[in-house]
Amino acid sequence: MLGGKRILLVIGGGIAAYKALELIRLFRKAGAAVTTVLTRAGAEFVTPLSVSALAGEKVYTDLFDLTDEAEMGHIQLSRSADLIVVAPATADLLAKMAQGRADDLASTLLLATDTAVLAAPAMNVRMWGHPATRRNLAQVQADGVRLVGPDEGEMACGEYGPGRMAEPVAILAAAEAMLSQGPLSGKTVLVTSGPTHEPIDPVRYIANRSSGAQGTALAVALRDLGARVVFVTGPAEVPPPTGVDVIRVETARQMLEAVQAALPVDAAVMAAAVADWRVANAAGSKLKKDGSGRAPALEFAENPDILATVAQMATGRPRLVVGFAAETDDVVAHAVAKRARKRCDWIVANDVSPGTGIMGGTENAVVLITADGQEAWPRMAKDEVARRLAQRIAEALA
Ligand code: CTP
């Protein structure tokens, strides 16, 4: 998938630098040539010798190596690549990128480049959550840098949480997606997926049976056609795909906020099974039995309709807004009415009655409803539904 491409890999100074070695191997196996830049801090974690041995090329470590123009200058170094990958992108490197500093080779070439940049952040969980890092991330993303990861989990420092560098296979998938020449390259598509959880009290919530399978399959299919995918997901059973920007949320209101923050996009596909209601009187502490035998009375409030909100935006509306309609009877009639009511462009209607095995299952039978009419697709794997739909989206955005 990366045949003939040149990747410039900047290895920052973090414990995750060892994973950059595996990344070099994967890039080369995928057909790419890899030029490497090791920061001074990076060299504390991996040796220049192991980097250059895996890359099969000299590793660049120092800005002043390059001032002798018999060598490749830093401007040229930064521009001869098809993609720059920063892995691990430490908090320090991200801060330099956000500020446009150029005090070593890595930061200088990141400032001098006009090539697309993919960064794989890796840092301690508190550093990741610090407002300064949040600001720097927002800035580099606004400057066009794409992020992959970080993952959540056990960290080398013994703490737990987000901050662990994405796995090399995920970074490879993100790089492939960015370099893909597919029909959706250059386009951004937002996908919502999974259920939402609506708290009753701090330990209980209301949920639904959505596994996130269809939304995940869609994100994969869109990614494989070259789209940049922003994947806003509730707590789903199916893990999110690699090579997409994952934003995890819990409630419908958080999902709406995340969706609005991700705009503008070229298309939005709302595959999430959003809870229609939340508990209006959710308790701040655990509800206790009071001994009277009386159950607590839950009051409900309607959640915002994310699909309708996006479909009815006066300015900045995505060119294509696609909804799903989960119905148990009169599927098509309800879906047609839903399309009109929410004012989305397309509705993908499916029958989720228990007998169909669709909700939580691997297959789907859908009817695509557009302004031009309706098309019933035969029952097929959710992956196949996703590929067909992604293809149609590509045609619509062409
Ligand atoms: N949806 C949404 N926000 C909500 C509810 C639904 O974005 N608060 C989206 C879903 O992601 C889906 C579409 O709207 O794309 C339809 O969802 P569905 O549950 O079938 O419809 P409802 O709005 O719940 O309508 P009804 O109660 O009439 O079935």
CSV table of C-alpha atoms and ligand atoms in Angstrom, one decimal:
chain,number,residue,atom,x,y,z
A,1,MET,CA,0.0,0.0,0.0
A,2,LEU,CA,3.0,2.4,0.5
A,3,GLY,CA,5.0,1.3,-2.5
A,4,GLY,CA,7.2,4.1,-3.9
A,5,LYS,CA,6.4,6.4,-1.0
A,6,ARG,CA,9.0,8.1,1.2
A,7,ILE,CA,8.3,8.6,4.8
A,8,LEU,CA,10.3,10.9,7.1
A,9,LEU,CA,10.0,9.5,10.6
A,10,VAL,CA,10.8,11.8,13.5
A,11,ILE,CA,11.6,9.8,16.6
A,12,GLY,CA,11.1,11.8,19.8
A,13,GLY,CA,12.4,11.1,23.3
A,14,GLY,CA,10.0,8.9,25.1
A,15,ILE,CA,9.9,5.3,26.3
A,16,ALA,CA,7.7,4.5,23.3
A,17,ALA,CA,10.6,5.2,21.0
A,18,TYR,CA,11.3,1.5,21.0
A,19,LYS,CA,8.0,1.1,19.1
A,20,ALA,CA,9.4,3.3,16.4
A,21,LEU,CA,11.8,0.6,15.5
A,22,GLU,CA,8.9,-1.8,14.8
A,23,LEU,CA,7.2,1.1,12.8
A,24,ILE,CA,10.2,1.4,10.5
A,25,ARG,CA,10.0,-2.3,9.8
A,26,LEU,CA,6.3,-2.1,9.0
A,27,PHE,CA,6.7,0.9,6.8
A,28,ARG,CA,9.5,-0.8,4.8
A,29,LYS,CA,7.5,-4.0,4.6
A,30,ALA,CA,4.6,-2.0,3.2
A,31,GLY,CA,6.9,-0.8,0.4
A,32,ALA,CA,7.9,2.7,1.8
A,33,ALA,CA,11.4,4.1,2.0
A,34,VAL,CA,12.1,5.6,5.5
A,35,THR,CA,14.3,8.5,6.3
A,36,THR,CA,14.8,8.9,10.0
A,37,VAL,CA,15.4,11.8,12.3
A,38,LEU,CA,16.3,11.0,15.9
A,39,THR,CA,16.0,13.8,18.4
A,40,ARG,CA,18.7,14.2,21.1
A,41,ALA,CA,16.2,12.9,23.7
A,42,GLY,CA,15.1,10.1,21.3
A,43,ALA,CA,18.7,8.9,21.2
A,44,GLU,CA,18.5,8.3,25.0
A,45,PHE,CA,16.0,5.6,24.3
A,46,VAL,CA,17.1,4.0,21.0
A,47,THR,CA,20.5,4.1,19.4
A,48,PRO,CA,21.2,5.7,16.0
A,49,LEU,CA,22.7,2.4,15.0
A,50,SER,CA,19.5,0.4,15.5
A,51,VAL,CA,17.4,3.1,13.7
A,52,SER,CA,19.7,3.3,10.7
A,53,ALA,CA,20.1,-0.5,10.5
A,54,LEU,CA,16.3,-1.0,10.3
A,55,ALA,CA,15.8,2.0,8.0
A,56,GLY,CA,18.6,0.9,5.8
A,57,GLU,CA,19.7,4.5,5.6
A,58,LYS,CA,21.7,7.1,7.6
A,59,VAL,CA,19.8,8.5,10.5
A,60,TYR,CA,19.8,12.3,10.9
A,61,THR,CA,20.4,13.6,14.4
A,62,ASP,CA,21.8,17.1,14.4
A,63,LEU,CA,20.8,20.3,12.6
A,64,PHE,CA,24.4,21.2,12.0
A,65,ASP,CA,25.1,17.9,10.2
A,66,LEU,CA,23.1,19.4,7.4
A,67,THR,CA,24.5,22.9,7.1
A,68,ASP,CA,27.2,21.4,4.9
A,69,GLU,CA,25.1,21.4,1.8
A,70,ALA,CA,27.0,18.5,0.4
A,71,GLU,CA,24.5,16.8,2.7
A,72,MET,CA,20.8,17.1,2.1
A,73,GLY,CA,19.7,20.4,3.6
A,74,HIS,CA,16.9,20.5,6.2
A,75,ILE,CA,14.5,22.2,3.8
A,76,GLN,CA,15.0,19.5,1.3
A,77,LEU,CA,14.9,16.8,3.9
A,78,SER,CA,11.6,18.0,5.0
A,79,ARG,CA,10.1,18.3,1.6
A,80,SER,CA,11.3,15.2,-0.2
A,81,ALA,CA,9.0,13.0,1.8
A,82,ASP,CA,5.4,12.1,1.0
A,83,LEU,CA,4.5,12.1,4.6
A,84,ILE,CA,6.2,13.1,7.9
A,85,VAL,CA,5.4,10.8,10.9
A,86,VAL,CA,6.3,12.0,14.4
A,87,ALA,CA,6.4,8.9,16.7
A,88,PRO,CA,6.6,9.2,19.6
A,89,ALA,CA,5.3,12.8,19.5
A,90,THR,CA,6.3,13.8,23.0
A,91,ALA,CA,4.6,16.7,25.0
A,92,ASP,CA,7.8,18.7,24.3
A,93,LEU,CA,7.8,18.1,20.6
A,94,LEU,CA,4.1,18.9,20.3
A,95,ALA,CA,4.8,22.1,22.3
A,96,LYS,CA,7.5,23.1,19.8
A,97,MET,CA,5.3,22.3,16.9
A,98,ALA,CA,2.5,24.4,18.3
A,99,GLN,CA,4.8,27.3,18.9
A,100,GLY,CA,6.7,27.0,15.6
A,101,ARG,CA,10.0,26.7,17.4
A,102,ALA,CA,13.1,25.5,15.4
A,103,ASP,CA,15.9,24.8,17.9
A,104,ASP,CA,16.9,21.4,16.7
A,105,LEU,CA,16.7,19.3,13.5
A,106,ALA,CA,13.3,17.8,14.2
A,107,SER,CA,11.5,21.0,15.0
A,108,THR,CA,13.2,22.9,12.2
A,109,LEU,CA,12.1,20.5,9.6
A,110,LEU,CA,8.6,20.4,11.0
A,111,LEU,CA,8.5,24.1,10.6
A,112,ALA,CA,10.1,24.2,7.1
A,113,THR,CA,7.9,21.5,5.6
A,114,ASP,CA,4.9,21.7,3.4
A,115,THR,CA,4.3,17.9,3.6
A,116,ALA,CA,1.5,16.3,5.5
A,117,VAL,CA,2.3,15.5,9.1
A,118,LEU,CA,1.0,12.6,11.2
A,119,ALA,CA,1.8,12.6,14.9
A,120,ALA,CA,1.5,9.7,17.4
A,121,PRO,CA,1.4,11.4,20.8
A,122,ALA,CA,2.9,9.5,23.7
A,123,MET,CA,3.3,10.8,27.2
A,124,ASN,CA,2.3,10.4,30.9
A,125,VAL,CA,-1.4,10.5,31.5
A,126,ARG,CA,-1.2,13.7,33.5
A,127,MET,CA,0.9,15.4,30.8
A,128,TRP,CA,-1.7,14.3,28.3
A,129,GLY,CA,-4.5,15.9,30.3
A,130,HIS,CA,-2.6,19.1,31.2
A,131,PRO,CA,-4.3,22.2,29.8
A,132,ALA,CA,-1.0,23.2,28.2
A,133,THR,CA,-0.9,20.0,26.2
A,134,ARG,CA,-4.6,20.3,25.3
A,135,ARG,CA,-3.9,23.8,23.9
A,136,ASN,CA,-0.9,22.6,22.0
A,137,LEU,CA,-2.9,19.7,20.5
A,138,ALA,CA,-5.7,21.9,19.5
A,139,GLN,CA,-3.2,24.2,17.8
A,140,VAL,CA,-1.3,21.6,15.9
A,141,GLN,CA,-4.6,20.0,14.7
A,142,ALA,CA,-5.8,23.4,13.6
A,143,ASP,CA,-2.5,23.7,11.7
A,144,GLY,CA,-3.4,20.5,9.8
A,145,VAL,CA,-1.4,17.9,11.7
A,146,ARG,CA,-3.2,14.6,12.0
A,147,LEU,CA,-3.1,12.6,15.2
A,148,VAL,CA,-3.2,8.8,15.7
A,149,GLY,CA,-3.8,7.7,19.3
A,150,PRO,CA,-2.8,7.8,22.0
A,151,ASP,CA,-4.3,4.6,23.5
A,152,GLU,CA,-5.5,4.1,26.9
A,153,GLY,CA,-3.8,1.6,29.2
A,154,GLU,CA,-1.1,0.7,31.6
A,155,MET,CA,1.9,3.0,31.1
A,156,ALA,CA,5.6,2.4,31.5
A,157,CYS,CA,5.5,4.9,34.4
A,158,GLY,CA,3.0,2.6,36.3
A,159,GLU,CA,0.0,4.9,35.8
A,160,TYR,CA,-3.1,4.1,33.9
A,161,GLY,CA,-5.0,6.1,31.3
A,162,PRO,CA,-4.7,7.7,27.9
A,163,GLY,CA,-1.2,8.6,26.8
A,164,ARG,CA,0.3,5.3,25.5
A,165,MET,CA,1.5,5.6,22.0
A,166,ALA,CA,-0.7,4.0,19.3
A,167,GLU,CA,0.5,0.6,18.2
A,168,PRO,CA,2.8,0.6,15.2
A,169,VAL,CA,0.1,-1.2,13.1
A,170,ALA,CA,-2.4,1.6,13.9
A,171,ILE,CA,0.2,4.2,12.9
A,172,LEU,CA,0.8,2.3,9.7
A,173,ALA,CA,-2.9,2.3,8.9
A,174,ALA,CA,-3.2,6.0,9.6
A,175,ALA,CA,-0.2,6.7,7.3
A,176,GLU,CA,-1.7,4.5,4.6
A,177,ALA,CA,-5.1,6.3,4.9
A,178,MET,CA,-3.3,9.7,4.6
A,179,LEU,CA,-1.4,8.6,1.5
A,180,SER,CA,-4.3,6.8,-0.1
A,181,GLN,CA,-5.3,8.0,-3.5
A,182,GLY,CA,-8.8,6.6,-3.0
A,183,PRO,CA,-11.9,8.5,-4.2
A,184,LEU,CA,-12.3,10.1,-0.7
A,185,SER,CA,-8.8,11.3,-0.3
A,186,GLY,CA,-8.8,14.9,0.9
A,187,LYS,CA,-12.3,14.5,2.3
A,188,THR,CA,-13.2,14.4,6.0
A,189,VAL,CA,-16.2,12.2,7.0
A,190,LEU,CA,-17.6,12.2,10.5
A,191,VAL,CA,-19.1,8.9,11.8
A,192,THR,CA,-21.0,8.5,15.1
A,193,SER,CA,-21.2,5.0,16.4
A,194,GLY,CA,-22.2,2.8,19.3
A,195,PRO,CA,-24.8,3.3,22.1
A,196,THR,CA,-24.8,6.2,24.5
A,197,HIS,CA,-24.9,5.7,28.3
A,198,GLU,CA,-27.2,7.9,30.2
A,199,PRO,CA,-26.5,8.0,33.9
A,200,ILE,CA,-29.1,7.3,36.6
A,201,ASP,CA,-26.6,7.8,39.4
A,202,PRO,CA,-22.8,7.5,39.5
A,203,VAL,CA,-22.9,3.6,39.2
A,204,ARG,CA,-26.0,3.0,37.0
A,205,TYR,CA,-26.9,4.0,33.5
A,206,ILE,CA,-29.5,3.4,30.8
A,207,ALA,CA,-28.1,1.9,27.6
A,208,ASN,CA,-29.1,0.0,24.5
A,209,ARG,CA,-28.0,-3.1,22.6
A,210,SER,CA,-26.0,-1.4,19.9
A,211,SER,CA,-22.6,-3.0,19.5
A,212,GLY,CA,-21.1,-0.3,17.3
A,213,ALA,CA,-20.4,-2.9,14.6
A,214,GLN,CA,-22.1,-1.0,11.7
A,215,GLY,CA,-20.5,2.4,12.6
A,216,THR,CA,-17.1,0.8,13.0
A,217,ALA,CA,-17.4,-1.0,9.7
A,218,LEU,CA,-18.4,2.2,8.0
A,219,ALA,CA,-15.4,4.1,9.5
A,220,VAL,CA,-13.1,1.3,8.1
A,221,ALA,CA,-14.7,1.4,4.7
A,222,LEU,CA,-14.5,5.2,4.5
A,223,ARG,CA,-10.9,5.2,5.7
A,224,ASP,CA,-10.0,2.6,3.1
A,225,LEU,CA,-11.4,4.9,0.4
A,226,GLY,CA,-8.9,7.6,1.6
A,227,ALA,CA,-11.2,9.7,3.8
A,228,ARG,CA,-10.0,11.3,7.0
A,229,VAL,CA,-12.5,9.8,9.4
A,230,VAL,CA,-13.5,11.4,12.7
A,231,PHE,CA,-15.1,8.6,14.7
A,232,VAL,CA,-17.2,9.8,17.6
A,233,THR,CA,-18.2,6.7,19.6
A,234,GLY,CA,-20.2,5.9,22.7
A,235,PRO,CA,-19.1,2.9,24.8
A,236,ALA,CA,-19.3,0.3,22.1
A,237,GLU,CA,-18.5,-3.4,22.3
A,238,VAL,CA,-16.5,-3.5,19.1
A,239,PRO,CA,-13.2,-1.7,19.5
A,240,PRO,CA,-12.7,1.4,17.3
A,241,PRO,CA,-10.8,1.0,14.1
A,242,THR,CA,-7.2,2.0,13.6
A,243,GLY,CA,-6.2,4.9,11.3
A,244,VAL,CA,-9.2,7.1,12.2
A,245,ASP,CA,-9.5,10.0,14.8
A,246,VAL,CA,-11.3,8.4,17.7
A,247,ILE,CA,-13.3,10.6,20.1
A,248,ARG,CA,-14.8,8.7,23.0
A,249,VAL,CA,-18.0,9.9,24.6
A,250,GLU,CA,-20.6,8.5,27.0
A,251,THR,CA,-23.8,10.5,26.8
A,252,ALA,CA,-25.9,11.9,24.0
A,253,ARG,CA,-25.0,15.5,25.1
A,254,GLN,CA,-21.3,14.7,25.0
A,255,MET,CA,-21.7,13.2,21.6
A,256,LEU,CA,-23.4,16.3,20.2
A,257,GLU,CA,-20.6,18.5,21.7
A,258,ALA,CA,-17.9,16.2,20.1
A,259,VAL,CA,-19.7,16.3,16.8
A,260,GLN,CA,-20.0,20.1,16.8
A,261,ALA,CA,-16.3,20.4,17.7
A,262,ALA,CA,-15.4,18.1,14.7
A,263,LEU,CA,-17.1,20.3,12.1
A,264,PRO,CA,-16.7,21.3,9.4
A,265,VAL,CA,-16.6,18.0,7.6
A,266,ASP,CA,-17.6,17.0,4.0
A,267,ALA,CA,-20.1,14.3,5.1
A,268,ALA,CA,-21.6,13.1,8.4
A,269,VAL,CA,-22.9,9.6,8.9
A,270,MET,CA,-24.8,9.1,12.1
A,271,ALA,CA,-24.8,5.4,12.9
A,272,ALA,CA,-24.9,5.8,16.7
A,273,ALA,CA,-27.9,4.5,18.6
A,274,VAL,CA,-28.3,7.6,20.6
A,275,ALA,CA,-30.6,7.4,23.7
A,276,ASP,CA,-33.7,9.4,23.1
A,277,TRP,CA,-34.0,10.3,26.7
A,278,ARG,CA,-31.7,10.9,29.6
A,279,VAL,CA,-32.6,10.8,33.3
A,280,ALA,CA,-33.4,14.4,34.2
A,281,ASN,CA,-33.1,13.7,37.9
A,282,ALA,CA,-29.9,11.6,37.8
A,283,ALA,CA,-28.6,11.4,41.3
A,284,GLY,CA,-25.2,12.8,42.3
A,285,SER,CA,-24.6,9.9,44.7
A,286,LYS,CA,-25.7,6.3,44.6
A,287,LEU,CA,-29.5,5.8,45.0
A,288,LYS,CA,-30.2,3.7,48.1
A,289,LYS,CA,-33.2,1.6,49.0
A,290,ASP,CA,-35.0,3.5,51.7
A,291,GLY,CA,-36.7,0.4,53.2
A,292,SER,CA,-40.2,1.5,52.2
A,293,GLY,CA,-40.3,-0.8,49.2
A,294,ARG,CA,-40.9,2.2,47.0
A,295,ALA,CA,-38.7,2.4,43.8
A,296,PRO,CA,-37.2,5.8,43.0
A,297,ALA,CA,-39.2,7.7,40.4
A,298,LEU,CA,-37.0,8.5,37.4
A,299,GLU,CA,-37.9,11.5,35.3
A,300,PHE,CA,-36.8,11.7,31.7
A,301,ALA,CA,-35.8,14.6,29.5
A,302,GLU,CA,-35.4,14.4,25.8
A,303,ASN,CA,-31.9,14.3,24.5
A,304,PRO,CA,-30.8,16.6,21.6
A,305,ASP,CA,-31.2,15.1,18.2
A,306,ILE,CA,-27.7,15.1,16.8
A,307,LEU,CA,-28.6,14.1,13.3
A,308,ALA,CA,-31.4,16.7,13.1
A,309,THR,CA,-29.1,19.4,14.6
A,310,VAL,CA,-26.4,18.8,12.0
A,311,ALA,CA,-28.8,18.3,9.1
A,312,GLN,CA,-30.5,21.6,9.9
A,313,MET,CA,-27.4,23.8,10.3
A,314,ALA,CA,-27.9,27.1,8.6
A,315,THR,CA,-24.2,27.5,7.9
A,316,GLY,CA,-21.5,25.0,7.6
A,317,ARG,CA,-23.8,22.0,7.1
A,318,PRO,CA,-21.9,19.0,5.7
A,319,ARG,CA,-22.6,18.5,2.0
A,320,LEU,CA,-24.0,15.1,2.8
A,321,VAL,CA,-25.8,14.1,6.0
A,322,VAL,CA,-26.7,10.4,6.4
A,323,GLY,CA,-28.9,9.0,9.2
A,324,PHE,CA,-29.8,5.4,10.1
A,325,ALA,CA,-33.3,4.4,11.1
A,326,ALA,CA,-33.7,1.5,13.4
A,327,GLU,CA,-37.3,0.4,13.2
A,328,THR,CA,-39.3,-2.6,14.2
A,329,ASP,CA,-42.4,-2.2,12.1
A,330,ASP,CA,-43.4,-0.3,8.9
A,331,VAL,CA,-39.7,0.1,8.4
A,332,VAL,CA,-39.7,2.0,5.1
A,333,ALA,CA,-42.7,4.3,5.9
A,334,HIS,CA,-41.2,5.3,9.2
A,335,ALA,CA,-37.8,5.8,7.7
A,336,VAL,CA,-39.2,8.0,4.9
A,337,ALA,CA,-41.0,10.1,7.5
A,338,LYS,CA,-37.8,10.3,9.6
A,339,ARG,CA,-35.7,11.5,6.7
A,340,ALA,CA,-38.2,14.3,6.0
A,341,ARG,CA,-38.6,15.2,9.7
A,342,LYS,CA,-34.8,15.3,10.4
A,343,ARG,CA,-34.0,16.8,7.0
A,344,CYS,CA,-31.0,14.6,6.4
A,345,ASP,CA,-30.1,13.7,2.8
A,346,TRP,CA,-30.1,9.9,3.1
A,347,ILE,CA,-31.5,7.5,5.6
A,348,VAL,CA,-30.3,3.9,5.9
A,349,ALA,CA,-33.3,2.0,7.2
A,350,ASN,CA,-33.0,-1.3,9.0
A,351,ASP,CA,-35.4,-3.7,10.7
A,352,VAL,CA,-34.1,-4.3,14.2
A,353,SER,CA,-37.0,-6.5,15.4
A,354,PRO,CA,-35.6,-9.3,17.7
A,355,GLY,CA,-36.3,-12.0,15.1
A,356,THR,CA,-33.9,-10.4,12.5
A,357,GLY,CA,-30.8,-10.8,14.7
A,358,ILE,CA,-29.5,-7.5,13.3
A,359,MET,CA,-29.0,-5.5,16.4
A,360,GLY,CA,-25.8,-6.8,17.8
A,361,GLY,CA,-25.4,-9.2,14.9
A,362,THR,CA,-23.0,-9.3,12.0
A,363,GLU,CA,-25.4,-8.9,9.1
A,364,ASN,CA,-27.7,-6.2,8.1
A,365,ALA,CA,-30.6,-5.8,5.6
A,366,VAL,CA,-31.1,-2.1,4.7
A,367,VAL,CA,-33.2,0.1,2.5
A,368,LEU,CA,-31.4,3.2,1.3
A,369,ILE,CA,-33.7,6.2,1.2
A,370,THR,CA,-32.7,9.3,-0.8
A,371,ALA,CA,-34.4,12.2,-2.5
A,372,ASP,CA,-34.6,10.0,-5.6
A,373,GLY,CA,-36.5,7.1,-3.9
A,374,GLN,CA,-35.6,3.9,-2.1
A,375,GLU,CA,-33.4,0.9,-2.8
A,376,ALA,CA,-33.7,-2.3,-0.9
A,377,TRP,CA,-30.3,-4.0,-0.5
A,378,PRO,CA,-30.2,-7.8,0.0
A,379,ARG,CA,-29.2,-9.0,3.4
A,380,MET,CA,-25.4,-9.0,3.7
A,381,ALA,CA,-22.5,-8.7,6.1
A,382,LYS,CA,-22.3,-5.3,7.9
A,383,ASP,CA,-18.9,-4.9,6.4
A,384,GLU,CA,-20.4,-5.2,2.9
A,385,VAL,CA,-23.2,-2.7,3.7
A,386,ALA,CA,-20.4,-0.4,4.9
A,387,ARG,CA,-18.3,-0.8,1.7
A,388,ARG,CA,-21.3,-0.2,-0.5
A,389,LEU,CA,-22.4,2.9,1.5
A,390,ALA,CA,-18.9,4.3,1.5
A,391,GLN,CA,-18.7,3.9,-2.2
A,392,ARG,CA,-22.0,5.7,-2.6
A,393,ILE,CA,-20.8,8.5,-0.3
A,394,ALA,CA,-17.6,8.8,-2.5
A,395,GLU,CA,-19.8,9.2,-5.6
A,396,ALA,CA,-22.0,11.8,-3.9
A,397,LEU,CA,-19.0,13.9,-2.8
A,398,ALA,CA,-17.1,13.5,-6.1
B,1,CTP,N1,-30.1,10.2,16.3
B,1,CTP,C1,-29.4,11.3,16.7
B,1,CTP,N2,-29.6,11.8,17.9
B,1,CTP,C2,-30.7,11.4,18.7
B,1,CTP,C3,-31.5,10.3,18.2
B,1,CTP,C4,-31.1,9.7,17.0
B,1,CTP,O1,-28.4,11.7,16.1
B,1,CTP,N3,-30.9,11.9,19.9
B,1,CTP,C5,-29.8,9.7,14.9
B,1,CTP,C6,-29.3,8.3,14.9
B,1,CTP,O2,-27.9,8.2,15.0
B,1,CTP,C7,-29.8,7.8,13.6
B,1,CTP,C8,-31.1,8.5,13.4
B,1,CTP,O3,-31.0,9.6,14.3
B,1,CTP,O4,-29.0,8.1,12.5
B,1,CTP,C9,-32.4,7.8,13.7
B,1,CTP,O5,-32.3,7.1,14.9
B,1,CTP,P1,-33.6,6.3,15.5
B,1,CTP,O6,-33.2,5.8,16.8
B,1,CTP,O7,-34.0,5.3,14.5
B,1,CTP,O8,-34.7,7.5,15.5
B,1,CTP,P2,-35.3,8.3,16.6
B,1,CTP,O9,-34.8,9.7,16.4
B,1,CTP,O10,-35.0,7.7,17.9
B,1,CTP,O11,-36.8,8.3,16.2
B,1,CTP,P3,-38.0,7.4,16.8
B,1,CTP,O12,-38.0,7.6,18.2
B,1,CTP,O13,-39.2,8.0,16.0
B,1,CTP,O14,-37.7,6.0,16.3
